[in-house]
Amino acid sequence: MFTQFSTTAENFSKASTMVFRIGTDAHLYDDPDDVSISPLLDSKFDSEKCEALKRLLALIAQGLDVSNYFPQVVKNVASQSLEVKKLVYLYLLHYAERRPNEALLSINIFQRDLGDQNPLVRAWALRTMAGIRLHVISPLVLVAVRKCARDPSVYVRKCAANALPKLHDLRLEENASAIIEIIGILLNDNSPGVVGAAAAAFASICPTNLPLIGRNYKRLCEILPDVEEWGQIILIGILLRYVSARHGLAKESIMSSLLPNIFSNEKSSESDTDYFEIKKTYEIGIQDPELVATVSRSYLAGPDKQLLNLNDSDVISPDYISSRFTSSKSDENVKLLLQCTSPLLWSRNSAVVLAAAGVHWIMAPMEEISKIVKPLLFLLRSSDASKYVVLCNIQVFAKVMPSLFAPNVEDFFISSSDAYQVKALKLEILSSIATDASISVIFQEFQDYVRDPDRRFAADTVAAIGLCAKRNPQVANTCVEGLLALTSPKTVNSTSGSMDDEAVVLIQAITSIKDIVKQDPLSHENAIIILIRNLDAIKVPVARAMIVWIAGEYNSIGNIIPKMVPVILRFLARGFPSESIETKYQILNAAVKVLLNSKEEDFHTAKSILNYVLELAKFDLNYDVRDRARVLRKLLSCYFSSSGPDEKPDNNEIRLLLAEHVFGDKTKPSTKTVNNRFYLPGSLSQIVFHAAPGYEPLPEPCSLTESDMVKGLEEPAQAEADDSDVDSGSLNEEGSYYSEDSVTTSTGTNNESAASESNNNDNTTDPLINFSDVGKPHEGTNDLSELMSKGALESWLDDNDSDNDNRGSSQNVAERIPSARISIGDISTITKPKVYTLLDPTYGNGLKVVYKYSSEASTISPSLVSVDTFFENCSSDPMSKLSMSNEDSESSDQGSSLGSQKDEPAFVPMEEITVLEPGQTVKRVIHVHFPHHLLPLKLILWCNDKKHPVKLRPDIGYFIKPLMMDLDVFSQKESQLPGMFEYTRRCSFTDHLAEVASDDKDGDVSSTKDSFLIICQCLASKMLSNANLHLVSVNMPVDANLNDVSGLCLRFSGEILSNSIPCLVSVTLDGKCFEPLNASVKVNCEETVFGLNLLNRIVNFLAEPRLTS
């Protein structure tokens, strides 16, 4: 009608929205266009870079994939702006797992930032490094975490603790002991924030390593109130487990129900006598001692036993004697835990309150458990979700000790706003804590609940009334009267709701009456009579079936019921065909029970009724009813075949005894609880009533002995001693470790290299390895004892000992093995580089192209990789104009920008092959520069004016060239690259097995000695065939057992083509000659990413089985 007003209102709304968004980054979400992001990322101004990165994060928040900007974002990681650096780290954390190989490009920057003066930068760098989930950088992350665990900044130490679970998720066994050591360091921290994070790491990584807690137990208890809330929850659980495992359970607590009566026949001490007096006093508030014992056993039972739901006596197998219990009043450790958790009962965090209440519930004396009541009741004012969790735990507390919450009945009254699950829990709690004083108030509430429109809730209320009657027999008659009112014809026929909803209430009312009657049938004769009288008015099949069951089960009680039951059965027999199946079952059973309990004067009537009902059931439409009638007739055939119509058969007949056992025995009320599955307070398992993943019960009491504690103290001390070299190293400005103690000066001579050169000049057909004394070559002998004279060996060992005095602890272990230096002959003839297929003749119209990497340096540029390419014409027609070019120069430029040499071309065009005749093979050497050692180079192969796209796969083993050096220089350079520049992995080596086995079959006496040569040949051949390295030396172990090859070490050297940085490789073997060997590969290189990837490549090809030709 007035459109101008609506337009004005809309404009006003937009204007107000714009005003509120001034000064915020909300406008970034309005413009999804990301065209302008690339120029902004390459801008010289930090403000524009921030704008671009914020746009990227906004697109990520909207669910868009912006990973194509990864290379441009990575370049900005070295920015000096804290805002830019923080945004880059956020981007990298999001995409590091998706694109880990490219994230490795920034590892050096992260390491440098670990030494930054700003603690925020150090923490960001550590978080990002830990977020890159790659096995290859786990040693770097471990060293970084160890460094940050001792950082002066609390925030950095906390980030180090948070990084430990991520590092542990990689499942690297070699890092396990170091991670546990770092956790011990962080648990001993003075900052509450660090301790909370360390506790979370402990619970995630080594929750059973309780000796680690024992070293810092008192300080952890004292710092507990100051830890952040979520850390308090974890730390409380850890401390409770430690106290239980180290000192045992408290004999004044509810766990004392596990104590057997071992003092009944023995002379008990005064303390034990006092304890049993206290126990007897406070067991007054416990209605079911067996339930208390079940709960206590469940706290100590594992999930497997809980799922089996075994009997109480089978849940815990060991006998709980007094030595496994302590006093919560005299034990200082237990008192300290209770004292430090008491203030947390009033924490603002509901989970903290539950955790603290769980400690007091399990360890506090019974007279002090009441202090958990008011904090738990206060939590009922929180949200519905928290309220439900708290009520689930209160439900268990109220079942075990109803007197705790009995004075606070009104707190469990139901509100109209409560959810159905909360209402059901409150009803069960009210039925558990009902006492003589409060039962009248509770029943008044129940009267209102029964009239609730939600009939399912009304049915639960009826069930709660039945539970109150079972737990308080003195009010059973009152409960039965109220329940009978719900079954009266007036109530059943005057319902305003649907029959289905009312049927639920009616069925539950009769079920509750049946349960109450089971307790004392004689005192509830009138209730049974009223139910039988109301049978005609009740039309619900299940309800009718239960009433018929009650009539048949208690047909002989009193004087009136025996007279009523035959009349009722006669009435039911007339309408048998029209009854429901459930009712038919119970009519048959009731007729049999009446016959078995009938007297002489009523026997004929009962027999006639049963015979009539069986005849009707014989022709029933339901096959189950027919089968049941047939079974009953056979079972009671003695009644129908007796000589006289009014005579009962003898009671000694087997069938009659069986029938009386099945139908004559009266049901007894069960003393077992419906659900015996109880779990630790505050756990998820207590909510879902089954062992949730990760649930662990309390440890065995006193299972942590003094010897375990001593062992736990010795292992961390030994680990700290082993890592002393790394920890004692100083950190330079680049964030890398450098230790002056690790630098060694070699005292060896150069005689070995001279001997090597003389051997190469004198004899060109020498084997791979020539044994020699130090500086004295030996020829024409193979006897190991002759080659290594006593004097030469002792002089060499003396030199080696002098070297070891200056080396780090990690090198000492390897060099202490007695070994002999061996001169090396010509090995170029045994290297066999791997051949790769570039183009298959099937896809190349008969053209086959293969390539292999050349060990010779490129003639164009020293930074290029030489590749020998072979073109073969497999067709019957000649081919012309064969050439190769780069697929996309732009992508090549972009890729080269990621490399280290921007001025080098990605591919040098090869000389064209004019004609290739059928069957002819032509070799060409191509020179390439790969953009990355993991990314292939895309090329176009031209043949007969047709192009074939191909990919040249890189091999990082040929991104290096041999670097000539002797053992002294190798040792010196190796000692200068410790810590973060040293990477180690293990693998299995099996290439030697076939040759060693074949030599062993020859039966030659010297075959055992030749096994060392075979292993060295196989290992050197495998290394030099897959990596362009120089073999520096071979160290042969000197051992009494010649079959033991442990300590055999081959050293290789090379330098990276792009930047001439040295790269050192050491391979050490361990094992027997005739078995698969364990190879430990160590790489020392300043380029961390390159060194880690080279290590992975070496481990992969060493572990590959040897190809048999």
PDB file of N, CA and C in Angstrom, residues 227-276:
ATOM      1  N   VAL A 227      45.532 -24.761  37.489  1.00  0.00           N
ATOM      2  CA  VAL A 227      45.552 -25.224  36.099  1.00  0.00           C
ATOM      3  C   VAL A 227      44.256 -24.821  35.425  1.00  0.00           C
ATOM      4  N   GLU A 228      44.310 -24.625  34.087  1.00  0.00           N
ATOM      5  CA  GLU A 228      43.092 -24.279  33.365  1.00  0.00           C
ATOM      6  C   GLU A 228      42.070 -25.399  33.497  1.00  0.00           C
ATOM      7  N   GLU A 229      40.797 -25.066  33.258  1.00  0.00           N
ATOM      8  CA  GLU A 229      39.703 -25.957  33.622  1.00  0.00           C
ATOM      9  C   GLU A 229      39.791 -27.313  32.935  1.00  0.00           C
ATOM     10  N   TRP A 230      40.014 -27.323  31.623  1.00  0.00           N
ATOM     11  CA  TRP A 230      40.030 -28.601  30.910  1.00  0.00           C
ATOM     12  C   TRP A 230      41.283 -29.398  31.248  1.00  0.00           C
ATOM     13  N   GLY A 231      42.335 -28.713  31.616  1.00  0.00           N
ATOM     14  CA  GLY A 231      43.499 -29.431  32.117  1.00  0.00           C
ATOM     15  C   GLY A 231      43.260 -30.031  33.492  1.00  0.00           C
ATOM     16  N   GLN A 232      42.439 -29.366  34.311  1.00  0.00           N
ATOM     17  CA  GLN A 232      42.108 -29.904  35.626  1.00  0.00           C
ATOM     18  C   GLN A 232      41.381 -31.237  35.520  1.00  0.00           C
ATOM     19  N   ILE A 233      40.486 -31.346  34.543  1.00  0.00           N
ATOM     20  CA  ILE A 233      39.724 -32.594  34.384  1.00  0.00           C
ATOM     21  C   ILE A 233      40.660 -33.763  34.128  1.00  0.00           C
ATOM     22  N   ILE A 234      41.602 -33.569  33.215  1.00  0.00           N
ATOM     23  CA  ILE A 234      42.535 -34.648  32.871  1.00  0.00           C
ATOM     24  C   ILE A 234      43.469 -34.936  34.030  1.00  0.00           C
ATOM     25  N   LEU A 235      43.963 -33.891  34.665  1.00  0.00           N
ATOM     26  CA  LEU A 235      44.931 -34.075  35.747  1.00  0.00           C
ATOM     27  C   LEU A 235      44.299 -34.757  36.954  1.00  0.00           C
ATOM     28  N   ILE A 236      43.044 -34.470  37.224  1.00  0.00           N
ATOM     29  CA  ILE A 236      42.362 -35.138  38.345  1.00  0.00           C
ATOM     30  C   ILE A 236      42.288 -36.641  38.093  1.00  0.00           C
ATOM     31  N   GLY A 237      41.925 -37.023  36.872  1.00  0.00           N
ATOM     32  CA  GLY A 237      41.869 -38.453  36.560  1.00  0.00           C
ATOM     33  C   GLY A 237      43.221 -39.121  36.667  1.00  0.00           C
ATOM     34  N   ILE A 238      44.273 -38.441  36.227  1.00  0.00           N
ATOM     35  CA  ILE A 238      45.619 -39.020  36.304  1.00  0.00           C
ATOM     36  C   ILE A 238      46.033 -39.203  37.759  1.00  0.00           C
ATOM     37  N   LEU A 239      45.805 -38.192  38.594  1.00  0.00           N
ATOM     38  CA  LEU A 239      46.193 -38.288  40.007  1.00  0.00           C
ATOM     39  C   LEU A 239      45.406 -39.371  40.730  1.00  0.00           C
ATOM     40  N   LEU A 240      44.126 -39.524  40.394  1.00  0.00           N
ATOM     41  CA  LEU A 240      43.319 -40.574  41.030  1.00  0.00           C
ATOM     42  C   LEU A 240      43.864 -41.959  40.679  1.00  0.00           C
ATOM     43  N   ARG A 241      44.233 -42.152  39.424  1.00  0.00           N
ATOM     44  CA  ARG A 241      44.786 -43.455  39.019  1.00  0.00           C
ATOM     45  C   ARG A 241      46.129 -43.719  39.711  1.00  0.00           C
ATOM     46  N   TYR A 242      46.925 -42.679  39.838  1.00  0.00           N
ATOM     47  CA  TYR A 242      48.228 -42.870  40.503  1.00  0.00           C
ATOM     48  C   TYR A 242      48.038 -43.255  41.964  1.00  0.00           C
ATOM     49  N   VAL A 243      47.164 -42.560  42.657  1.00  0.00           N
ATOM     50  CA  VAL A 243      46.950 -42.862  44.076  1.00  0.00           C
ATOM     51  C   VAL A 243      46.431 -44.282  44.241  1.00  0.00           C
ATOM     52  N   SER A 244      45.511 -44.687  43.374  1.00  0.00           N
ATOM     53  CA  SER A 244      44.971 -46.042  43.470  1.00  0.00           C
ATOM     54  C   SER A 244      46.037 -47.090  43.198  1.00  0.00           C
ATOM     55  N   ALA A 245      46.879 -46.851  42.191  1.00  0.00           N
ATOM     56  CA  ALA A 245      47.907 -47.832  41.839  1.00  0.00           C
ATOM     57  C   ALA A 245      49.061 -47.842  42.834  1.00  0.00           C
ATOM     58  N   ARG A 246      49.378 -46.706  43.422  1.00  0.00           N
ATOM     59  CA  ARG A 246      50.559 -46.625  44.291  1.00  0.00           C
ATOM     60  C   ARG A 246      50.209 -46.900  45.755  1.00  0.00           C
ATOM     61  N   HIS A 247      49.140 -46.314  46.249  1.00  0.00           N
ATOM     62  CA  HIS A 247      48.826 -46.397  47.668  1.00  0.00           C
ATOM     63  C   HIS A 247      47.617 -47.267  47.965  1.00  0.00           C
ATOM     64  N   GLY A 248      46.801 -47.596  46.973  1.00  0.00           N
ATOM     65  CA  GLY A 248      45.649 -48.454  47.203  1.00  0.00           C
ATOM     66  C   GLY A 248      44.375 -47.667  47.431  1.00  0.00           C
ATOM     67  N   LEU A 249      43.294 -48.390  47.726  1.00  0.00           N
ATOM     68  CA  LEU A 249      41.989 -47.793  47.959  1.00  0.00           C
ATOM     69  C   LEU A 249      41.844 -47.386  49.423  1.00  0.00           C
ATOM     70  N   ALA A 250      40.924 -46.458  49.648  1.00  0.00           N
ATOM     71  CA  ALA A 250      40.687 -45.983  51.013  1.00  0.00           C
ATOM     72  C   ALA A 250      39.694 -46.907  51.703  1.00  0.00           C
ATOM     73  N   LYS A 251      40.071 -47.444  52.850  1.00  0.00           N
ATOM     74  CA  LYS A 251      39.201 -48.407  53.531  1.00  0.00           C
ATOM     75  C   LYS A 251      38.039 -47.732  54.255  1.00  0.00           C
ATOM     76  N   GLU A 252      38.049 -46.391  54.347  1.00  0.00           N
ATOM     77  CA  GLU A 252      36.891 -45.691  54.917  1.00  0.00           C
ATOM     78  C   GLU A 252      35.873 -45.293  53.869  1.00  0.00           C
ATOM     79  N   SER A 253      36.158 -45.546  52.572  1.00  0.00           N
ATOM     80  CA  SER A 253      35.274 -45.125  51.485  1.00  0.00           C
ATOM     81  C   SER A 253      34.322 -46.246  51.109  1.00  0.00           C
ATOM     82  N   ILE A 254      33.503 -46.002  50.094  1.00  0.00           N
ATOM     83  CA  ILE A 254      32.571 -47.041  49.652  1.00  0.00           C
ATOM     84  C   ILE A 254      33.302 -48.223  49.037  1.00  0.00           C
ATOM     85  N   MET A 255      34.557 -48.025  48.599  1.00  0.00           N
ATOM     86  CA  MET A 255      35.324 -49.134  48.036  1.00  0.00           C
ATOM     87  C   MET A 255      35.659 -50.175  49.091  1.00  0.00           C
ATOM     88  N   SER A 256      35.397 -49.889  50.354  1.00  0.00           N
ATOM     89  CA  SER A 256      35.673 -50.871  51.409  1.00  0.00           C
ATOM     90  C   SER A 256      34.757 -52.077  51.310  1.00  0.00           C
ATOM     91  N   SER A 257      33.714 -52.013  50.497  1.00  0.00           N
ATOM     92  CA  SER A 257      32.841 -53.169  50.307  1.00  0.00           C
ATOM     93  C   SER A 257      33.581 -54.328  49.658  1.00  0.00           C
ATOM     94  N   LEU A 258      34.757 -54.045  49.059  1.00  0.00           N
ATOM     95  CA  LEU A 258      35.557 -55.106  48.467  1.00  0.00           C
ATOM     96  C   LEU A 258      36.345 -55.886  49.501  1.00  0.00           C
ATOM     97  N   LEU A 259      36.447 -55.326  50.697  1.00  0.00           N
ATOM     98  CA  LEU A 259      37.218 -56.000  51.735  1.00  0.00           C
ATOM     99  C   LEU A 259      36.474 -57.227  52.235  1.00  0.00           C
ATOM    100  N   PRO A 260      37.085 -58.404  52.196  1.00  0.00           N
ATOM    101  CA  PRO A 260      36.442 -59.581  52.787  1.00  0.00           C
ATOM    102  C   PRO A 260      36.495 -59.508  54.312  1.00  0.00           C
ATOM    103  N   ASN A 261      35.701 -60.320  54.937  1.00  0.00           N
ATOM    104  CA  ASN A 261      35.684 -60.355  56.403  1.00  0.00           C
ATOM    105  C   ASN A 261      36.856 -61.188  56.908  1.00  0.00           C
ATOM    106  N   ILE A 262      38.056 -60.706  56.639  1.00  0.00           N
ATOM    107  CA  ILE A 262      39.245 -61.481  56.984  1.00  0.00           C
ATOM    108  C   ILE A 262      39.574 -61.384  58.473  1.00  0.00           C
ATOM    109  N   PHE A 263      38.899 -60.467  59.161  1.00  0.00           N
ATOM    110  CA  PHE A 263      39.217 -60.299  60.580  1.00  0.00           C
ATOM    111  C   PHE A 263      38.232 -61.053  61.473  1.00  0.00           C
ATOM    112  N   SER A 264      37.317 -61.792  60.843  1.00  0.00           N
ATOM    113  CA  SER A 264      36.297 -62.455  61.656  1.00  0.00           C
ATOM    114  C   SER A 264      36.880 -63.562  62.508  1.00  0.00           C
ATOM    115  N   ASN A 265      37.862 -64.274  61.977  1.00  0.00           N
ATOM    116  CA  ASN A 265      38.458 -65.398  62.692  1.00  0.00           C
ATOM    117  C   ASN A 265      39.855 -65.085  63.213  1.00  0.00           C
ATOM    118  N   GLU A 266      40.282 -63.874  63.062  1.00  0.00           N
ATOM    119  CA  GLU A 266      41.615 -63.513  63.494  1.00  0.00           C
ATOM    120  C   GLU A 266      41.532 -62.369  64.493  1.00  0.00           C
ATOM    121  N   LYS A 267      42.594 -62.158  65.138  1.00  0.00           N
ATOM    122  CA  LYS A 267      42.662 -61.041  66.093  1.00  0.00           C
ATOM    123  C   LYS A 267      42.964 -59.778  65.331  1.00  0.00           C
ATOM    124  N   SER A 268      42.068 -58.860  65.356  1.00  0.00           N
ATOM    125  CA  SER A 268      42.223 -57.632  64.579  1.00  0.00           C
ATOM    126  C   SER A 268      42.843 -56.561  65.440  1.00  0.00           C
ATOM    127  N   SER A 269      43.461 -55.626  64.754  1.00  0.00           N
ATOM    128  CA  SER A 269      44.103 -54.507  65.442  1.00  0.00           C
ATOM    129  C   SER A 269      43.073 -53.459  65.809  1.00  0.00           C
ATOM    130  N   GLU A 270      43.510 -52.467  66.549  1.00  0.00           N
ATOM    131  CA  GLU A 270      42.586 -51.419  66.975  1.00  0.00           C
ATOM    132  C   GLU A 270      42.091 -50.599  65.800  1.00  0.00           C
ATOM    133  N   SER A 271      43.000 -50.317  64.851  1.00  0.00           N
ATOM    134  CA  SER A 271      42.589 -49.526  63.689  1.00  0.00           C
ATOM    135  C   SER A 271      41.558 -50.264  62.861  1.00  0.00           C
ATOM    136  N   ASP A 272      41.731 -51.578  62.732  1.00  0.00           N
ATOM    137  CA  ASP A 272      40.757 -52.357  61.975  1.00  0.00           C
ATOM    138  C   ASP A 272      39.421 -52.382  62.698  1.00  0.00           C
ATOM    139  N   THR A 273      39.443 -52.466  64.024  1.00  0.00           N
ATOM    140  CA  THR A 273      38.193 -52.461  64.785  1.00  0.00           C
ATOM    141  C   THR A 273      37.470 -51.134  64.609  1.00  0.00           C
ATOM    142  N   ASP A 274      38.206 -50.041  64.690  1.00  0.00           N
ATOM    143  CA  ASP A 274      37.593 -48.731  64.470  1.00  0.00           C
ATOM    144  C   ASP A 274      37.016 -48.628  63.077  1.00  0.00           C
ATOM    145  N   TYR A 275      37.739 -49.182  62.116  1.00  0.00           N
ATOM    146  CA  TYR A 275      37.260 -49.113  60.732  1.00  0.00           C
ATOM    147  C   TYR A 275      35.921 -49.822  60.579  1.00  0.00           C
ATOM    148  N   PHE A 276      35.776 -51.024  61.163  1.00  0.00           N
ATOM    149  CA  PHE A 276      34.537 -51.768  61.014  1.00  0.00           C
ATOM    150  C   PHE A 276      33.400 -51.101  61.761  1.00  0.00           C
TER     151      PHE A 276
END
